[in-house]
XYZ file of C-alpha atoms in Angstrom:
575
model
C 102.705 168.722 137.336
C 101.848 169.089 141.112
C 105.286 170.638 142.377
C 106.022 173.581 143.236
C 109.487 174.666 143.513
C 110.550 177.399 145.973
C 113.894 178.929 145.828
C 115.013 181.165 148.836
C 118.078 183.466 147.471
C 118.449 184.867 151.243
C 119.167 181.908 153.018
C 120.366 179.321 149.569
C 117.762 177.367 150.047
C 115.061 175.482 148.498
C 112.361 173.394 148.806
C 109.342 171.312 147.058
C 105.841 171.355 148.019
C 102.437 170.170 147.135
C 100.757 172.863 144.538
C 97.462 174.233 146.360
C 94.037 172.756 145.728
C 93.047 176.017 144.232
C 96.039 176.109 141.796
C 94.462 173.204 140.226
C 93.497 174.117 137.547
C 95.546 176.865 136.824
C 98.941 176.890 134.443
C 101.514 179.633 132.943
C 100.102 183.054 133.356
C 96.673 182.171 135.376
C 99.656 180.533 137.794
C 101.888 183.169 137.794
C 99.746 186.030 138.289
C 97.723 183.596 140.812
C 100.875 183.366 143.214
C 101.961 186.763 142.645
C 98.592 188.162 144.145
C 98.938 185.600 146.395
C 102.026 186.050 147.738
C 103.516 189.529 146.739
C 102.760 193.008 148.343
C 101.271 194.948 145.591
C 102.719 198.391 147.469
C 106.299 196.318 147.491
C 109.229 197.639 146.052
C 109.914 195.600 142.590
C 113.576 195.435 142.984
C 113.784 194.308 146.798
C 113.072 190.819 148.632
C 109.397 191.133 148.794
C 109.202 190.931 145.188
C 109.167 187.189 143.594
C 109.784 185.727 140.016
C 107.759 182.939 139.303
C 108.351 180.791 136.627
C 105.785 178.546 135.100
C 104.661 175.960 132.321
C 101.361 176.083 130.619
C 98.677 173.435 131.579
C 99.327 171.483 128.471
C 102.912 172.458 128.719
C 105.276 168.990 127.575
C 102.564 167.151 125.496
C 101.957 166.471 122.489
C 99.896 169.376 121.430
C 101.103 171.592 119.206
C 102.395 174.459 119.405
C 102.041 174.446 123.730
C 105.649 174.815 124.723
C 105.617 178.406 125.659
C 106.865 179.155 129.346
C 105.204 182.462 131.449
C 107.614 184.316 134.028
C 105.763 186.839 136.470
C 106.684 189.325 138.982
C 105.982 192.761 140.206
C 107.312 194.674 136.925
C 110.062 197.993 137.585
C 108.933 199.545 134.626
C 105.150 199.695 134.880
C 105.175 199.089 138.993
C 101.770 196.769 138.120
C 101.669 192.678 138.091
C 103.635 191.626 135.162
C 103.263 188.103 133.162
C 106.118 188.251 130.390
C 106.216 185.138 127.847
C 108.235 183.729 125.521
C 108.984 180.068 123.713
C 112.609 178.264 123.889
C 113.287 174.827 125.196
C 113.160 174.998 128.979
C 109.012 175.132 129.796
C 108.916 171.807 128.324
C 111.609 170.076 130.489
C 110.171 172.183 133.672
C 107.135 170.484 132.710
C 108.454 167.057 132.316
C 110.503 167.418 135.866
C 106.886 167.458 137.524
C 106.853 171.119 138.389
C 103.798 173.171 138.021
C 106.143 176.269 138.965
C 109.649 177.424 140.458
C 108.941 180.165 142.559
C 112.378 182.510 143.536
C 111.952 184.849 146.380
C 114.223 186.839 148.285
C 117.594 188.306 147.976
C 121.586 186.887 148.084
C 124.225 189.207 149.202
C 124.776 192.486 146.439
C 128.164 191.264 145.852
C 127.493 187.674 144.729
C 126.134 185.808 141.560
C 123.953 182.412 141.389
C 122.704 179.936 139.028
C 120.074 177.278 139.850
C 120.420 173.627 138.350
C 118.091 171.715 138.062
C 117.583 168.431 136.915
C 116.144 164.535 137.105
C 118.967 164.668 140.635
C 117.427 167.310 142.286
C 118.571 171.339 142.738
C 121.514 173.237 143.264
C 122.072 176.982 144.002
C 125.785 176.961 142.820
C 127.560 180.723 143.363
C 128.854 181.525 139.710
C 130.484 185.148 140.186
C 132.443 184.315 137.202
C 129.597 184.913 135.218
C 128.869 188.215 136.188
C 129.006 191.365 133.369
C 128.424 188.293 130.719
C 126.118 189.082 127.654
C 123.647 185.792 127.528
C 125.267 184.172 124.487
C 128.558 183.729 126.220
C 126.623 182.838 129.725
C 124.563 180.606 127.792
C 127.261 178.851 126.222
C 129.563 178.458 129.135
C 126.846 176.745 131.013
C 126.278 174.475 128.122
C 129.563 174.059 128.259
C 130.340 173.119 131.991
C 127.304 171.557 132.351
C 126.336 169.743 129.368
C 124.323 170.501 125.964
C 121.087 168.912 126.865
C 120.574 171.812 129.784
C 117.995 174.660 128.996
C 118.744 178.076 130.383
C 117.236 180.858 131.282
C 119.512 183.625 132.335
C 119.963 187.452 132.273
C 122.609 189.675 130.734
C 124.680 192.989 132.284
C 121.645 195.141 131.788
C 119.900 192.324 134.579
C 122.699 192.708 136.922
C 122.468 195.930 137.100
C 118.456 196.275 137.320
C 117.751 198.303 134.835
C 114.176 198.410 134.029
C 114.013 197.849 130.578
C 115.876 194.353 131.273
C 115.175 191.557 129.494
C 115.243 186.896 130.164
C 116.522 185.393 127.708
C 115.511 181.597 126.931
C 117.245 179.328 125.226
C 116.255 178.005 122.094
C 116.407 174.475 120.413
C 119.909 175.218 119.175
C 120.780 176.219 122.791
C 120.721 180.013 121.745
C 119.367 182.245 124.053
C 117.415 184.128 121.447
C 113.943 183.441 122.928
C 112.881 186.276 125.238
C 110.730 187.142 127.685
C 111.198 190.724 127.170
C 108.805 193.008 128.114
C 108.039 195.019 131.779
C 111.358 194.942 133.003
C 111.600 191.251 135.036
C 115.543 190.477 134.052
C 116.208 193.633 136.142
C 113.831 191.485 138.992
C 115.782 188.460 138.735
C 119.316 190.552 138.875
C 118.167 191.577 142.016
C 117.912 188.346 143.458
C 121.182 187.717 142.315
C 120.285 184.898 139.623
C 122.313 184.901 136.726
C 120.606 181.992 135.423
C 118.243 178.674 135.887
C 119.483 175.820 134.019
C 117.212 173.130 133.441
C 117.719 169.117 132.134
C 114.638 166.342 132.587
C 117.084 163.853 131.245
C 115.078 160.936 130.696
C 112.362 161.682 133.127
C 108.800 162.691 131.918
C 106.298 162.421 134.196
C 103.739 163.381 131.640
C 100.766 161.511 131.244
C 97.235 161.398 129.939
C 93.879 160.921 131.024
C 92.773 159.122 127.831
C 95.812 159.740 125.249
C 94.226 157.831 122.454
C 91.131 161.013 122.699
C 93.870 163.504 122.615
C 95.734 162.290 120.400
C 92.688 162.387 117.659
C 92.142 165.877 118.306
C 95.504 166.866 116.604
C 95.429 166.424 113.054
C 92.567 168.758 112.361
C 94.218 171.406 114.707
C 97.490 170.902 112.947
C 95.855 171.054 109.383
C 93.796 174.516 110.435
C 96.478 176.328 111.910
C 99.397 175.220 109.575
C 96.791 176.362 106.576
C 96.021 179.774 108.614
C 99.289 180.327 108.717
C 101.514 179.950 106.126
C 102.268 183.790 105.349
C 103.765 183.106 108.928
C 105.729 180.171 107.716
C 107.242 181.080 105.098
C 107.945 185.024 105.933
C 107.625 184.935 109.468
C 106.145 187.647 111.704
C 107.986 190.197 109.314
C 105.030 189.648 106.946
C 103.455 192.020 109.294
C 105.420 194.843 107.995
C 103.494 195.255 104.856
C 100.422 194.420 106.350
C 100.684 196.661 108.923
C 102.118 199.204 106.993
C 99.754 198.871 103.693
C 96.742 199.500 106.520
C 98.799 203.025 107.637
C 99.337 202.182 111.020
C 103.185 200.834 111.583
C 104.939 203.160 113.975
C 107.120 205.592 111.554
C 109.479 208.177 113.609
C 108.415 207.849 117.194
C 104.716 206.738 115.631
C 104.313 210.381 114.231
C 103.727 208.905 110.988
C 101.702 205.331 110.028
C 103.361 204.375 107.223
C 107.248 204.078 106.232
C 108.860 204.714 102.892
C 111.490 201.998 103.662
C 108.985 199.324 104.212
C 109.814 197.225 101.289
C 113.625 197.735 102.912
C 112.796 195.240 105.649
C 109.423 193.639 105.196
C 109.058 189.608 105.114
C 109.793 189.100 101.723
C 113.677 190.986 102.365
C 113.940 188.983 105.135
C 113.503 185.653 103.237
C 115.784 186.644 100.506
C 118.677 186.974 102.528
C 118.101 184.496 104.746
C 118.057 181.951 101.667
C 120.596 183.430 100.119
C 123.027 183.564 103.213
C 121.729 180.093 104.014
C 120.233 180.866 107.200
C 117.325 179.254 108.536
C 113.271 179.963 107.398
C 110.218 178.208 108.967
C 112.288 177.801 112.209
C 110.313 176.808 115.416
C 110.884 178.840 118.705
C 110.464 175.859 120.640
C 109.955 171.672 119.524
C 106.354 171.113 118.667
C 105.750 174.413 117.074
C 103.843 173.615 113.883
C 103.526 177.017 113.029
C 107.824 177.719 112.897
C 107.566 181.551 112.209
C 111.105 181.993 113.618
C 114.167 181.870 111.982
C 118.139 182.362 111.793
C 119.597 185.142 110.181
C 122.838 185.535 108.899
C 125.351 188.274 107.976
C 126.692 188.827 104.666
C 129.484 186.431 105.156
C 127.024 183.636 106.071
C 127.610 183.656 110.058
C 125.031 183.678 112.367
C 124.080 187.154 113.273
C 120.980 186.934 115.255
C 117.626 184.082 115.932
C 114.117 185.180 115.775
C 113.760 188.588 113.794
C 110.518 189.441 114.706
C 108.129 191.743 113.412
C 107.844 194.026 116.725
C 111.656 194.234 116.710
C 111.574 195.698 112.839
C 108.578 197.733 113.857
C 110.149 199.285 116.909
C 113.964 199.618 115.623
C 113.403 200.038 112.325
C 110.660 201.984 111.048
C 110.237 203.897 114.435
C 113.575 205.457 114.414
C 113.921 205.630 110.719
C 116.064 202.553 109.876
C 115.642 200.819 106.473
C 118.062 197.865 106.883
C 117.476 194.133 107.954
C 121.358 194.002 108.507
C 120.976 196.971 110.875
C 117.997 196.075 112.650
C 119.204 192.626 112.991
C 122.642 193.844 114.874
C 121.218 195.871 116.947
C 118.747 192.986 117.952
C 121.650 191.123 118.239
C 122.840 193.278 120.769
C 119.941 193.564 123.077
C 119.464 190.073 123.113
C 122.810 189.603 124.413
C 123.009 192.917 126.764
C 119.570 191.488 127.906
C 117.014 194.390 127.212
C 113.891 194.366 125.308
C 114.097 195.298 121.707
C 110.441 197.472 122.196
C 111.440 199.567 124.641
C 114.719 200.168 123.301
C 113.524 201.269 120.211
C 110.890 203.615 121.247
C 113.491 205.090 123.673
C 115.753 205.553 120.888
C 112.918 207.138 118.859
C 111.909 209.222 121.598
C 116.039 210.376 121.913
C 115.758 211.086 117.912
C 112.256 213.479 118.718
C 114.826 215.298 120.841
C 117.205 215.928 118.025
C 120.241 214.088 120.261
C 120.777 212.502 116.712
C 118.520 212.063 113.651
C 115.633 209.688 112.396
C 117.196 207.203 110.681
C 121.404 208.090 111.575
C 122.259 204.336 111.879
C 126.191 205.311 113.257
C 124.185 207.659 115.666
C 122.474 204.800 117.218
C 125.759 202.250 117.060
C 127.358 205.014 119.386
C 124.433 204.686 121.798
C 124.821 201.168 122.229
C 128.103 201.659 123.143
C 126.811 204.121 125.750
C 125.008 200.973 126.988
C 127.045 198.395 126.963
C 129.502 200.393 128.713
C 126.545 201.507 131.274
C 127.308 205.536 131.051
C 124.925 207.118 132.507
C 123.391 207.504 129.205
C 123.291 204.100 128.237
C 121.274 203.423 131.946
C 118.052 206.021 130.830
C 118.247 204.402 127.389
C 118.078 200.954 128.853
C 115.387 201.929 131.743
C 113.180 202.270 128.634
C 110.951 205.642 126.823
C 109.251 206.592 129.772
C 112.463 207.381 131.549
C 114.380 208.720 128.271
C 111.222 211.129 127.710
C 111.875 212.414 130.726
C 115.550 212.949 131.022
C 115.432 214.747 127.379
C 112.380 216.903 128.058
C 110.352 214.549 125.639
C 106.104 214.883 125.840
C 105.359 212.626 122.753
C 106.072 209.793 124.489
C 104.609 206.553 123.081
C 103.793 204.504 126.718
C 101.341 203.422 128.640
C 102.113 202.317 132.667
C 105.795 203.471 131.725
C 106.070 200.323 129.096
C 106.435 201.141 125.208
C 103.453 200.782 123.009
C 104.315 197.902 120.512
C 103.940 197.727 116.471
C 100.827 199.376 116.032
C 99.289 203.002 116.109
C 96.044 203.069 118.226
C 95.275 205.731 115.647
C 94.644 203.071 113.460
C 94.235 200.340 115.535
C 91.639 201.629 117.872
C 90.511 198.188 119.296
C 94.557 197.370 119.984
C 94.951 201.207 121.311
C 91.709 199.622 124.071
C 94.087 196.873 124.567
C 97.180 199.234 125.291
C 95.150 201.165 127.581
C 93.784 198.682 129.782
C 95.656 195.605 130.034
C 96.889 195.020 133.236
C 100.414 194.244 131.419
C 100.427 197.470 129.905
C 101.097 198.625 126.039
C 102.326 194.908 125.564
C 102.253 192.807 122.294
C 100.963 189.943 123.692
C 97.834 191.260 126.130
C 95.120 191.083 122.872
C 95.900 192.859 119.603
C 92.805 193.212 117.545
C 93.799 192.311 113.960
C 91.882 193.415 111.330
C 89.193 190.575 110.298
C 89.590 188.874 113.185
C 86.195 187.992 115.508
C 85.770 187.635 119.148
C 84.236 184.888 120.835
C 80.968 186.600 121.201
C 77.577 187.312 119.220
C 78.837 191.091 118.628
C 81.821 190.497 118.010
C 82.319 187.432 116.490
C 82.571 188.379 112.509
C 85.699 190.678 112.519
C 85.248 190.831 108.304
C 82.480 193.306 109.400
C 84.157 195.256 111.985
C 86.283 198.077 110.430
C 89.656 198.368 113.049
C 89.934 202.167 112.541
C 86.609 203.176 113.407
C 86.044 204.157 116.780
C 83.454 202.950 118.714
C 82.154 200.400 121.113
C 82.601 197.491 119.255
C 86.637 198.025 119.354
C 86.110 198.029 122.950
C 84.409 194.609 123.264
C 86.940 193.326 120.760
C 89.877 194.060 123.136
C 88.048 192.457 126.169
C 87.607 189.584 123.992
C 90.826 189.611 122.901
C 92.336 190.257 126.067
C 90.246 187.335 127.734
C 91.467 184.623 124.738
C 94.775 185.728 124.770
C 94.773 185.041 128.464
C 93.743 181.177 128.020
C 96.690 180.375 125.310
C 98.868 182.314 128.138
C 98.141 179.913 130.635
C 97.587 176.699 128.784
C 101.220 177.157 126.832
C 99.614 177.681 123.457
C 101.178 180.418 121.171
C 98.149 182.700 120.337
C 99.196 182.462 116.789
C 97.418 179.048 116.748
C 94.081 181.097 117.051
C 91.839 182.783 119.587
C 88.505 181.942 119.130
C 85.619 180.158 120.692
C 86.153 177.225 118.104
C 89.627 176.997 119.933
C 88.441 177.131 122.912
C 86.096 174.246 123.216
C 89.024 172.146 121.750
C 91.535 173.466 124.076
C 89.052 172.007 126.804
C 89.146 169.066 125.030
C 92.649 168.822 125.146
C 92.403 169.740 128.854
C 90.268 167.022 130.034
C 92.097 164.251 127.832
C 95.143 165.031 130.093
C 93.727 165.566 133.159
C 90.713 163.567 133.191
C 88.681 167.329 134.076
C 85.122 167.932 132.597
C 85.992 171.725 131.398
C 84.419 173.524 128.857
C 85.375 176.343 126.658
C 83.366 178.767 128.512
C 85.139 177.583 131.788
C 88.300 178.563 130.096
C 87.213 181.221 129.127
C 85.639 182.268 132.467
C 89.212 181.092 133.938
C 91.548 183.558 132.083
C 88.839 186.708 133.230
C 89.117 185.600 136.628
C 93.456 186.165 135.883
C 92.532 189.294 134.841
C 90.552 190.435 137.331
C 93.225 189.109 140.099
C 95.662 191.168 137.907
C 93.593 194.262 137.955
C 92.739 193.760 141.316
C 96.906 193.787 141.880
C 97.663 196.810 139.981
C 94.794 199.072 142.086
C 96.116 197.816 145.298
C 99.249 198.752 143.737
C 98.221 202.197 142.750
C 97.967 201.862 139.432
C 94.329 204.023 138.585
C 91.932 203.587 135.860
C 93.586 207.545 135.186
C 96.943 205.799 134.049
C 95.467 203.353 131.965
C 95.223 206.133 129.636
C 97.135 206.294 126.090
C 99.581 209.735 125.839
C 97.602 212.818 124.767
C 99.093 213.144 121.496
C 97.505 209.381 120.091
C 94.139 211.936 120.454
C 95.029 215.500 119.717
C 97.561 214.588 116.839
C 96.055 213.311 113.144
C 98.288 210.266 111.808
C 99.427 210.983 108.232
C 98.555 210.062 105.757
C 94.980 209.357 106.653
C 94.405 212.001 109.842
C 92.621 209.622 112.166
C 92.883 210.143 115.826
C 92.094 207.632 118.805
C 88.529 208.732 119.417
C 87.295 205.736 121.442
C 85.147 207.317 123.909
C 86.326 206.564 127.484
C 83.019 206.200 129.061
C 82.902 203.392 126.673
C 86.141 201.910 127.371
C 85.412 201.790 131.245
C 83.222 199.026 130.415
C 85.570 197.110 129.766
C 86.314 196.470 133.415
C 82.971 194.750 133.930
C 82.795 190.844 133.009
């Protein structure tokens, strides 16, 4: 992979070029983020031509390592106006990989009134106007490019809520039964991409795989031991998928109950892991699924409606969390319609369902009135003007209805779990340079960091709060960084264990002499280009602050508040 791929919307163009030197050894989000400082205005506006969308593979992206398929997409995010890396699994990183490119860079802007797709493929690229595609949820784009174009093509497209730039927007990715139920959700970048006037990339390697090894027999051997410890680590995963987080979560009083004024939900049993399962088997839908081929760990699945059709791929836990027990909802078949819907509308389930919480704090309509919140997605999809503040996400809804518990940081939605609680997560939330986002380092409880201090989590207790939860999140941040840019799902495990083995893997492929400390050293370098990005953008250590209430208000049923001193949590700027 030493392409890179640049796509010019304003003039239709495109063309390859050599990746820099200093890009070497950088993949998925170190790459993204990496261009983006390199080549975006931080003070830019996020929806004009300055802005870009870069797309990229991780380093290890289209081997044979497990679970490595997982494709970063980065940009100047609308919603939090910092440097955004948004990832997600589905079938096209691998055959982006495979086509030689290290990553597809999209600048610029088409005409308002028109509508592209890029193809690309073994043959080279196309920008192909497609306006017949435009106000097209992604299911029906997805399949009419299948269609045209052929079933071995990967896409990655947007939906209405894209086209129109709203900033709660959504990219969906295709899976491996070509549905685009993979997304890469979070800060807003569909609403990027609609203003560039892409509709969709389409992607087929055919037969060509330019892949190769260093020494494959050496990598090769260090795969079965992987496989065996993170298919044994995980079977909870496996078997209930990332819903088994609902009674975790939930059991530890910290799930996000009625716009996260509560930490635990009555319904819980409603629409925790082992629900999901039941109906999934009995409506013969799909468990153990894998969001992308190579996945060992297959916490995915396919869930049905009552009549045994297909209602919705890849009911995760931060969906439930968010839609469910945040707004009061106690039914899988709701939840997973409504996740149906913002998959295909193309906005992120998070945001939606803290704005929808934060319209039910109003009183607009009540916790849990499941017609109530049917009749606001039809505000959406029809794009009334209160479908738009819905879909531009809690920040904007809090403001609109005269909202102050408000559960965002940098504008973005706090995910599944109450800093309350989760103190070294609520660190995460705060100062993450991708905002309140699922993905930047949640602390789980037991887990250790890759340091002395922090490295036996059995010892650390998650809802004390002192400096210990703060060196947890800059751990945590810092691994979760390295499986970002490699391709690895962090499920597979973030520890310094993993890390000397993903430099193993590294240096098998690429014939490099990498440690796990120079990965590790690696992502904090991201992360300081990233924070680096969001100052020069204007983003202050003042906003990456959690909302007053997470300190002032006592969580039922246990009455902790997010006490983490902030002196403390400034260190966590220094590496």
């Amino acid at each position: 992979m030493k392409k890179i791929l640049r796509i010019n919307m304003s003039n239709l163009t495109f063309s390859e070029e050599t990746a820099k030197e200093e890009y070497r050894y950088l993949g998925g989000r170190a790459l993204t983020s990496k261009i983006i400082k390199d080549e975006v205005d931080p003070a830019c506006d996020p929806l004009r031509k300055y802005n870009k969308i870069v797309i990229a593979p991780g380093l290890l992206t289209g081997t044979i390592a497990p679970c490595s398929g997982r494709l970063s997409i980065g940009g100047k995010s609308p919603l939090t106006g910092g440097i955004k890396e948004s990832n997600s699994g589905g079938t096209p990183s691998q055959k982006i990989a495979k086509l030689g490119y290290k990553g597809i860079i999209i600048e610029g802007m088409a005409l308002k009134d028109k509508l592209y797709i890029v193809k690309i493929n073994s043959e080279g690229v196309e920008i192909i106007q497609a306006d017949e595609l435009k106000g097209m949820g992604t299911y029906q784009t997805a399949k009419s490019l299948r269609d045209k174009y052929g079933n071995n093509y990967s896409v990655i497209c947007i939906g209405p809520a894209g086209e129109e730039k709203l900033l709660a927007s959504s990219i969906a990715i295709t899976n491996i039964e070509g549905d685009p139920s993979r997304q890469a959700a979070r800060g807003g970048l569909g609403a990027v991409l609609g203003s560039k006037r892409v509709k969709a990339i389409i992607v087929d390697n055919g037969e060509k795989d330019v892949i190769d090894y260093k020494d494959k027999q050496k990598f090769k051997k260090l795969i079965p031991d992987f496989t065996k410890e993170v298919v044994g680590m995980r079977k909870a995963m496996t078997e209930y998928g990332t819903a088994c987080l609902v009674d975790a979560v939930n059991s530890l009083k910290g799930i996000p109950t009625r716009n996260f004024s509560l930490g635990q939900f009555e319904g819980a049993e409603k629409i925790n892991g082992k629900e999901l399962r039941k109906r999934i088997i009995e409506r013969k839908g799909k468990i153990s699924h894998p969001c992308h081929p190579g996945c060992i760990i297959r916490c995915s699945n396919v869930y049905n409606d009552e009549k045994g059709n297909y209602l919705t791929s890849g009911l995760e836990y931060e969906t439930i969390a968010l839609i469910g027990a945040n707004c009061g909802i106690d039914d899988l078949d709701t939840i997973a319609k409504i996740d149906y819907f913002c998959d295909n509308f193309g906005i992120d389930t998070i945001d939606t369902g803290a704005a929808i919480g934060v319209l039910m704090e109003s009183g607009f309509i009540e916790f849990g009135d499941k017609k109530g919140v049917f009749g606001l997605l039809d505000e959406i999809k029809k794009l009334a003007p209160l479908g738009r503040i819905i879909a531009s996400g809690a920040k904007i809804t809090g403001k609109v209805f005269g909202v102050t518990r408000v559960p965002v940081v940098k504008g973005q939605a706090l995910s599944g779990y109450d800093p309350r609680v989760f103190k070294g997560t609520g660190v995460t939330f705060m100062t993450s340079p991708m905002g309140a986002d699922h993905t930047a380092g949640i602390c789980f409880p037991g887990r250790g960091g890759y340091r002395e201090e922090t490295k036996d989590g059995s010892k650390i207790k998650h809802y004390e709060g002192n400096k210990i939860q703060v060196a947890l999140s800059s751990d945590f941040q810092v691994l979760t960084t390295v499986c970002d840019s490699l391709g690895f799902c962090y499920f597979v495990g973030t520890n310094l264990k993993n890390m000397n083995l993903f430099a193993k893997f590294v240096n098998n492929r690429y014939g490099y002499n990498v440690t796990g400390e120079d990965m590790i050293m690696l992502a904090k370098e991201t992360l300081k280009i990233e924070r680096a990005f969001n100052r020069a953008a204007g983003i202050t250590e003042a906003q990456d602050r959690l909302p007053e209430f997470f300190r002032e208000e006592k969580i039922k049923p246990d009455g902790y508040v997010f006490d983490v001193d902030e002196n403390e949590i400034k260190k966590i700027y220094d590496f």
